[in-house]
XYZ file of C-alpha atoms in Angstrom:
525
model
C -24.836 18.065 43.460
C -23.551 16.380 40.311
C -24.908 18.998 37.902
C -26.900 22.231 37.805
C -28.640 23.801 34.836
C -28.503 27.487 35.686
C -31.232 29.947 34.628
C -33.130 27.501 32.394
C -36.611 28.220 31.058
C -38.358 25.144 32.434
C -41.226 23.659 30.431
C -42.057 20.937 32.895
C -44.358 18.676 30.870
C -47.587 19.480 32.708
C -48.793 21.861 30.009
C -48.617 24.741 32.496
C -46.761 27.993 31.938
C -42.987 27.854 31.768
C -40.838 29.328 34.522
C -37.198 30.290 35.017
C -35.251 28.133 37.455
C -32.059 26.384 38.442
C -32.445 22.607 38.176
C -30.015 20.394 40.077
C -29.246 16.761 39.264
C -27.783 14.257 41.695
C -27.575 10.468 41.538
C -29.417 10.327 38.236
C -32.490 12.157 39.537
C -33.758 15.715 39.769
C -32.650 16.766 43.233
C -33.781 20.384 43.402
C -35.710 23.012 41.430
C -35.190 26.564 42.622
C -37.381 29.032 40.780
C -36.321 32.575 40.027
C -37.411 34.864 42.801
C -37.601 32.047 45.341
C -38.234 33.042 48.926
C -35.408 34.635 50.849
C -33.103 32.080 52.391
C -33.556 29.582 49.527
C -30.024 29.268 48.214
C -29.228 28.604 44.568
C -27.909 25.046 44.217
C -24.231 24.445 43.572
C -22.648 21.479 41.824
C -19.458 19.953 40.495
C -20.595 21.103 37.047
C -22.762 24.072 36.170
C -24.296 24.496 32.696
C -25.381 27.992 31.725
C -28.886 27.487 30.303
C -29.689 31.158 29.709
C -32.126 31.399 26.762
C -32.612 27.615 26.580
C -35.619 25.461 27.434
C -35.251 22.526 29.816
C -37.939 19.867 29.357
C -38.464 16.200 30.142
C -36.975 13.771 27.631
C -39.198 12.984 24.673
C -40.944 9.617 24.484
C -41.286 8.060 21.039
C -44.509 6.089 21.301
C -44.017 4.291 17.981
C -40.463 3.233 17.137
C -38.933 0.549 14.938
C -35.507 0.451 16.592
C -35.836 -3.172 17.735
C -32.514 -4.168 16.129
C -31.063 -0.687 15.541
C -30.490 -0.216 19.267
C -28.372 -3.384 19.251
C -26.397 -2.842 16.046
C -25.742 0.905 16.440
C -24.613 1.998 19.910
C -24.476 5.614 18.678
C -28.153 5.766 17.657
C -27.975 9.517 17.078
C -31.088 9.224 14.925
C -33.074 9.314 18.160
C -30.647 10.582 20.801
C -29.983 13.816 18.888
C -33.746 14.520 18.749
C -34.009 14.467 22.538
C -35.675 11.063 22.593
C -34.927 9.358 25.906
C -37.399 6.444 25.593
C -38.681 4.459 22.612
C -41.576 1.999 22.535
C -40.632 -1.051 20.430
C -42.466 -4.177 19.236
C -44.796 -2.178 17.010
C -47.319 -3.123 14.325
C -47.626 -6.705 15.509
C -44.222 -7.851 14.209
C -41.024 -8.111 16.225
C -38.523 -10.640 17.523
C -39.959 -11.948 20.815
C -41.544 -14.237 21.822
C -40.282 -16.701 19.206
C -39.012 -20.195 18.632
C -36.365 -20.950 16.013
C -38.886 -21.313 13.165
C -40.783 -18.152 14.035
C -37.586 -16.148 14.405
C -36.434 -17.123 10.915
C -39.829 -16.237 9.453
C -40.209 -12.869 11.171
C -36.652 -11.887 10.250
C -37.494 -12.401 6.593
C -40.933 -10.809 6.864
C -39.651 -7.485 8.238
C -36.244 -7.264 6.600
C -37.455 -4.002 5.089
C -38.024 -2.537 8.562
C -34.923 -3.694 10.394
C -32.550 -5.399 7.963
C -31.945 -9.118 7.758
C -30.374 -9.307 11.204
C -27.321 -11.160 9.917
C -25.229 -8.793 12.051
C -27.209 -9.547 15.235
C -26.652 -12.375 17.722
C -30.219 -13.480 18.391
C -29.405 -14.923 21.792
C -32.955 -14.502 23.100
C -36.304 -16.162 22.501
C -38.605 -14.711 25.189
C -39.671 -11.136 25.875
C -37.765 -11.164 29.142
C -34.578 -12.340 27.453
C -34.868 -9.594 24.837
C -35.297 -6.968 27.559
C -32.303 -8.440 29.389
C -30.299 -7.985 26.191
C -31.271 -4.308 26.104
C -30.168 -3.988 29.725
C -26.545 -4.582 28.717
C -26.555 -0.927 27.661
C -28.231 0.975 24.812
C -28.299 4.580 23.654
C -31.806 5.412 24.929
C -34.347 3.668 27.125
C -36.796 1.218 25.540
C -40.167 -0.308 26.419
C -41.672 -3.256 24.533
C -45.075 -4.280 23.189
C -45.845 -7.964 22.595
C -46.336 -8.293 18.810
C -49.644 -10.067 18.158
C -48.684 -11.028 14.592
C -45.538 -12.746 15.818
C -47.556 -14.495 18.542
C -49.993 -15.768 15.897
C -47.102 -16.820 13.670
C -45.695 -18.811 16.614
C -48.964 -20.498 17.663
C -50.957 -20.760 14.405
C -48.564 -20.143 11.526
C -49.426 -18.219 8.368
C -52.873 -19.715 7.685
C -55.847 -17.421 7.092
C -58.274 -19.170 9.440
C -59.625 -18.914 12.987
C -57.343 -20.212 15.710
C -58.347 -23.468 17.358
C -59.095 -23.409 21.073
C -55.695 -24.947 21.864
C -53.959 -22.400 19.621
C -55.846 -19.572 21.310
C -54.768 -20.932 24.702
C -51.179 -20.975 23.440
C -51.452 -17.338 22.356
C -52.973 -16.355 25.700
C -50.023 -17.992 27.486
C -47.480 -16.248 25.278
C -49.097 -12.867 25.909
C -49.343 -13.491 29.663
C -45.710 -14.565 29.846
C -44.614 -11.485 27.933
C -46.575 -9.198 30.236
C -45.158 -10.929 33.308
C -41.663 -10.430 31.904
C -42.129 -6.678 31.565
C -43.952 -5.806 28.313
C -46.165 -2.726 28.583
C -48.882 -4.013 26.271
C -49.579 -5.654 22.919
C -49.437 -4.347 19.356
C -51.111 -5.487 16.145
C -50.555 -4.808 12.469
C -53.989 -5.515 11.034
C -52.965 -4.782 7.457
C -49.906 -7.057 7.861
C -49.923 -10.841 7.683
C -50.334 -13.042 9.634
C -51.714 -10.721 12.334
C -54.491 -9.467 10.052
C -55.932 -13.002 9.843
C -57.149 -12.675 13.452
C -60.853 -11.895 13.845
C -62.186 -9.572 16.501
C -63.107 -12.371 18.906
C -59.503 -13.603 18.925
C -58.100 -10.123 19.431
C -60.585 -9.470 22.230
C -59.443 -12.569 24.105
C -55.797 -11.482 23.900
C -56.719 -7.950 24.974
C -58.419 -9.390 28.058
C -55.060 -10.894 29.039
C -53.289 -7.569 28.466
C -55.917 -5.733 30.513
C -55.421 -8.165 33.376
C -51.845 -6.934 33.690
C -52.702 -3.252 33.360
C -51.262 -2.968 29.848
C -52.631 -1.346 26.711
C -53.446 -2.441 23.168
C -51.729 -0.586 20.316
C -53.230 -1.545 16.951
C -52.244 -0.509 13.484
C -55.863 -1.098 12.592
C -57.431 -2.581 9.477
C -57.520 0.525 7.285
C -56.213 4.065 7.140
C -57.902 4.561 3.750
C -61.284 3.248 2.595
C -63.295 2.410 5.691
C -60.836 4.125 8.046
C -63.513 5.432 10.416
C -65.100 1.999 10.623
C -61.676 0.520 11.395
C -61.123 3.019 14.209
C -64.581 2.286 15.558
C -63.852 -1.448 15.499
C -60.819 -0.957 17.758
C -62.765 1.234 20.179
C -65.564 -1.340 20.489
C -63.168 -4.270 20.785
C -61.095 -2.779 23.597
C -64.142 -1.565 25.488
C -65.522 -5.099 25.433
C -62.180 -6.446 26.638
C -61.804 -3.749 29.300
C -58.431 -2.815 27.845
C -56.812 0.595 27.371
C -56.392 1.590 23.715
C -53.538 3.489 22.070
C -54.069 4.116 18.353
C -50.847 3.824 16.367
C -49.967 6.571 13.843
C -53.573 7.753 13.931
C -53.802 9.278 10.482
C -56.576 9.732 7.917
C -54.866 9.065 4.573
C -55.657 8.730 0.864
C -58.002 10.908 -1.184
C -61.122 9.383 0.350
C -60.231 10.895 3.743
C -59.099 14.402 2.857
C -60.515 16.813 5.449
C -62.134 14.071 7.533
C -59.969 14.286 10.663
C -62.784 16.017 12.634
C -64.961 12.948 12.067
C -62.289 10.729 13.632
C -61.884 13.045 16.610
C -65.658 13.189 17.138
C -65.735 9.383 17.232
C -62.944 9.338 19.835
C -64.452 12.152 21.904
C -67.749 10.295 22.143
C -65.948 7.207 23.446
C -63.756 9.232 25.821
C -66.750 11.038 27.244
C -68.386 7.643 27.824
C -65.400 6.501 29.897
C -63.122 4.821 27.349
C -59.362 4.893 28.025
C -57.905 6.019 24.681
C -54.751 7.743 23.480
C -53.066 8.038 20.091
C -49.819 9.021 18.427
C -48.906 10.711 15.148
C -45.842 11.920 13.270
C -45.765 15.480 11.819
C -45.457 14.543 8.143
C -47.871 13.569 5.365
C -46.259 10.524 3.635
C -46.340 7.077 5.192
C -43.587 4.475 5.125
C -43.780 0.688 4.993
C -42.559 -2.286 2.996
C -43.548 -2.870 -0.621
C -44.774 -6.377 0.168
C -47.179 -4.939 2.747
C -49.436 -3.464 0.035
C -50.239 -6.887 -1.451
C -53.641 -8.479 -0.765
C -53.626 -10.670 2.335
C -54.390 -13.861 0.420
C -51.107 -13.415 -1.475
C -49.150 -13.586 1.781
C -50.817 -16.662 3.277
C -48.182 -19.269 4.075
C -45.350 -16.847 4.736
C -42.573 -15.117 2.777
C -41.545 -18.085 0.614
C -45.160 -18.625 -0.408
C -45.397 -14.944 -1.415
C -42.336 -15.284 -3.627
C -43.734 -18.430 -5.256
C -46.982 -16.608 -6.094
C -45.079 -13.667 -7.544
C -43.127 -15.996 -9.837
C -46.330 -17.473 -11.256
C -47.665 -15.267 -14.061
C -51.315 -16.158 -13.501
C -51.200 -15.495 -9.763
C -49.195 -12.311 -10.279
C -51.963 -11.063 -12.590
C -54.559 -11.754 -9.878
C -52.457 -9.727 -7.431
C -52.259 -6.855 -9.931
C -56.034 -6.889 -10.399
C -56.599 -6.700 -6.644
C -54.107 -3.876 -6.293
C -55.100 -1.737 -9.233
C -58.809 -2.447 -9.650
C -60.384 -3.827 -6.487
C -58.238 -2.168 -3.834
C -56.013 -4.468 -1.785
C -56.660 -4.883 1.923
C -52.888 -4.500 2.320
C -53.232 -1.060 0.717
C -56.142 0.013 2.915
C -58.846 -0.887 0.409
C -57.841 1.861 -2.026
C -56.928 1.025 -5.654
C -53.208 1.494 -6.110
C -51.885 4.772 -7.513
C -48.307 3.848 -8.386
C -47.312 7.521 -8.624
C -47.587 7.719 -4.812
C -45.000 4.951 -4.258
C -41.354 6.000 -3.846
C -38.608 3.441 -3.175
C -36.815 4.375 0.057
C -34.619 1.319 0.585
C -33.574 -2.041 -0.834
C -31.746 -5.008 0.643
C -30.046 -6.180 -2.571
C -27.103 -3.958 -3.495
C -27.629 -4.301 -7.243
C -30.989 -2.506 -6.883
C -29.634 0.650 -5.203
C -30.327 2.765 -8.285
C -34.046 2.366 -7.567
C -33.821 4.279 -4.272
C -35.542 7.646 -4.604
C -37.454 6.677 -7.743
C -41.220 6.290 -8.118
C -42.642 2.905 -9.096
C -44.013 3.072 -12.635
C -46.387 0.112 -12.431
C -47.012 -3.446 -11.331
C -44.343 -4.957 -13.567
C -41.672 -2.922 -11.803
C -43.090 -3.603 -8.349
C -43.194 -7.346 -9.055
C -39.597 -7.343 -10.270
C -38.406 -5.469 -7.175
C -40.264 -7.788 -4.815
C -38.689 -10.849 -6.423
C -35.155 -9.558 -6.853
C -35.081 -7.955 -3.394
C -36.754 -10.974 -1.764
C -39.449 -8.748 -0.222
C -36.861 -6.448 1.438
C -37.914 -3.233 -0.320
C -39.162 -0.261 1.728
C -41.300 2.548 0.348
C -42.614 6.015 1.053
C -46.301 6.323 0.251
C -47.321 9.908 -0.499
C -50.984 9.739 0.539
C -51.413 12.068 3.537
C -53.098 15.435 4.055
C -51.580 18.371 5.941
C -54.936 19.584 7.256
C -55.597 16.186 8.834
C -52.103 16.097 10.368
C -52.568 19.489 12.050
C -56.086 18.755 13.260
C -55.201 15.448 14.929
C -52.056 16.742 16.664
C -54.167 19.270 18.586
C -56.314 16.586 20.240
C -56.392 16.163 24.021
C -55.072 12.559 23.960
C -52.442 13.042 21.236
C -48.824 11.957 21.737
C -45.796 11.891 19.451
C -44.522 8.814 17.655
C -41.977 8.787 14.847
C -42.841 5.411 13.280
C -39.196 5.751 12.303
C -37.857 2.991 10.058
C -34.073 3.413 10.075
C -33.402 0.825 7.384
C -32.706 1.791 3.782
C -30.628 4.312 1.891
C -33.374 6.974 1.882
C -35.567 6.521 4.952
C -38.518 8.714 5.816
C -37.205 11.931 7.467
C -39.520 11.286 10.414
C -36.932 8.774 11.690
C -34.429 11.587 12.320
C -36.723 14.604 12.599
C -40.087 13.978 14.270
C -39.568 15.698 17.619
C -37.666 18.815 16.466
C -40.195 19.036 13.610
C -42.963 19.395 16.181
C -41.028 22.027 18.146
C -39.697 23.995 15.193
C -42.293 23.844 12.438
C -45.547 23.281 14.326
C -44.823 25.309 17.475
C -42.481 28.141 16.512
C -43.180 28.597 12.796
C -46.873 27.763 12.446
C -48.239 28.167 15.982
C -50.382 25.036 15.687
C -49.477 24.169 19.298
C -48.062 26.240 22.135
C -44.645 25.174 23.369
C -46.007 24.108 26.753
C -48.798 22.054 25.228
C -46.518 20.411 22.668
C -43.990 19.368 25.314
C -46.812 17.768 27.322
C -47.818 15.790 24.208
C -44.249 14.493 23.888
C -43.491 13.779 27.559
C -46.053 13.496 30.343
C -48.907 12.143 28.222
C -46.923 9.176 26.875
C -45.390 8.596 30.323
C -48.899 8.341 31.758
C -49.931 5.848 29.057
C -46.870 3.737 29.907
C -47.645 3.912 33.616
C -44.361 5.645 34.462
C -44.539 7.501 37.743
C -41.009 8.956 37.752
C -40.589 10.094 34.145
C -42.251 12.610 31.855
C -42.085 15.661 34.147
C -39.435 18.053 35.434
C -40.138 17.371 39.081
C -37.995 16.758 42.127
C -37.382 13.036 42.623
C -38.025 12.151 38.975
C -35.369 10.528 36.833
C -33.132 13.014 35.096
C -34.206 12.153 31.548
C -33.981 15.704 30.232
C -33.572 17.781 27.072
C -32.084 21.265 26.805
C -32.990 22.990 23.534
C -33.038 26.436 21.956
C -36.626 27.334 21.030
C -35.346 29.884 18.480
C -33.303 27.400 16.436
C -34.650 23.920 17.175
C -35.698 22.153 14.003
C -35.493 19.001 11.939
C -32.436 18.825 9.733
C -33.778 15.736 7.996
C -35.483 16.266 4.627
C -36.771 13.943 1.919
C -33.555 14.480 -0.030
C -31.221 14.297 3.019
C -33.176 12.163 5.493
C -30.264 11.280 7.795
C -29.378 14.877 8.691
C -29.394 15.486 12.449
C -31.544 18.227 13.997
C -30.456 21.683 15.091
C -30.900 23.508 18.373
C -30.663 20.574 20.817
C -27.290 20.853 22.582
C -27.847 18.571 25.588
C -29.757 15.344 26.259
C -29.516 13.424 29.530
C -30.658 9.914 30.422
C -30.592 8.987 34.093
C -28.499 12.090 34.690
C -25.813 11.202 32.148
C -25.096 13.190 29.007
C -25.873 11.170 25.903
C -25.724 14.386 23.843
C -23.330 17.091 25.008
C -22.765 20.400 23.225
C -24.576 18.966 20.207
C -22.435 15.828 19.892
C -23.118 12.221 20.812
C -21.086 10.992 23.777
C -20.041 7.356 24.208
C -22.468 6.895 27.125
C -24.917 3.971 26.949
C -27.274 5.016 29.728
C -30.406 3.452 28.234
C -32.039 0.357 29.702
C -35.312 -1.515 29.331
C -38.320 0.130 30.950
C -40.583 -2.662 32.149
C -44.221 -2.650 33.133
C -44.567 -1.903 36.821
C -45.643 -5.001 38.716
């Protein structure tokens, strides 16, 4: 054998009780599992390398169901932000906005629109236009594996533009073709950002038609739905009804209940989902184990202010009369970009800027519309924010649910990113399993491994099982924890000495190796 983990406590991803075993790796796959006390005559495996795993837990690699590493994987081969957490697979193309499929115009527009998520991309060679070409680019070698969702907002940008209107029949046909081509090229589903323009301009009928295409290829729909604040339950219900009509599996992105209007209302959300599940709906969800959210500052504006694209937004912000209308929507009416809740500026903390002269703003709270307007203009919409609007009780309640999975929603851009980017998975294992007992270790590992693997349709990942790919994590349950905090958000976790992808060490003795074992994970044909 290539490698044996000796005397590991195996938490295999099924949710069943852990067991002590030797686990042998050969040719990038799990070749043998010999449990303690195996029948006489069953020899312990030997290998060219033996790792003493006494006192450590061996589990499947963690799957980040909501990642924003679309460019980070290309610009940063190290990518310890995820590798050090034990993440062996990320799902990209989230919230309806990413970089394929595009033409030259759409690429330029989407790069500007999500500079706050991924940077301007000036350091990236955008040598792709289709989903397949982007996945081929990932296959040159990346830190961790990656799957891709077709971004519905980008598709609408490509076929319709930035107009707030229904698509024509020919435009809808164009979008159907783009989605079908992306699925054929290996995407696992489609995402939407229904509080982000231009994706939010799509009505339910349009989204249903695109979901029918996704369903035809066995994929799933992953919406950031129309509100996580006022009307959140109605927004969740809309997605359930829409996907049931389309016959499409549904995965709810960062399924939170935020803002004061939703404090303590997580049980209502779960009751809504349980009713649909019991009626035969195919639903899953992901969350991160923190209360604040993270997005771009421009995202909180009312949708009408973003019609026409980024340059049109900047022009409206420069005009005093239009800027006053935006303020009124934000502070009095409740912007649809801010989930229908009137803006409380005290909840907004600047986490990153694109313009170097504005760095002093990072870590500060926004003191009103005048400051927000100035930042948007001077930073050309590149400002990222933390929004302190969540509720701990809701977070704990939702993570216990039977279809819950883990997703970091990790935005790696900015001087002071949300600590979830570097800490989500050890935060689950350390704080919510060991310290608080919200989940058992076996149940939590299933949430982070086999459940997401099943949603992605992966038949050889997500479990410690003979024949499965050796995407594995070895961690110390006594010390595992998130090092990242709100003051030091780029601190790596503790208690995770080894991470393997396809049988190769990407983390070894707590340090990142130079191995680029990650590749694209494409929808099974």
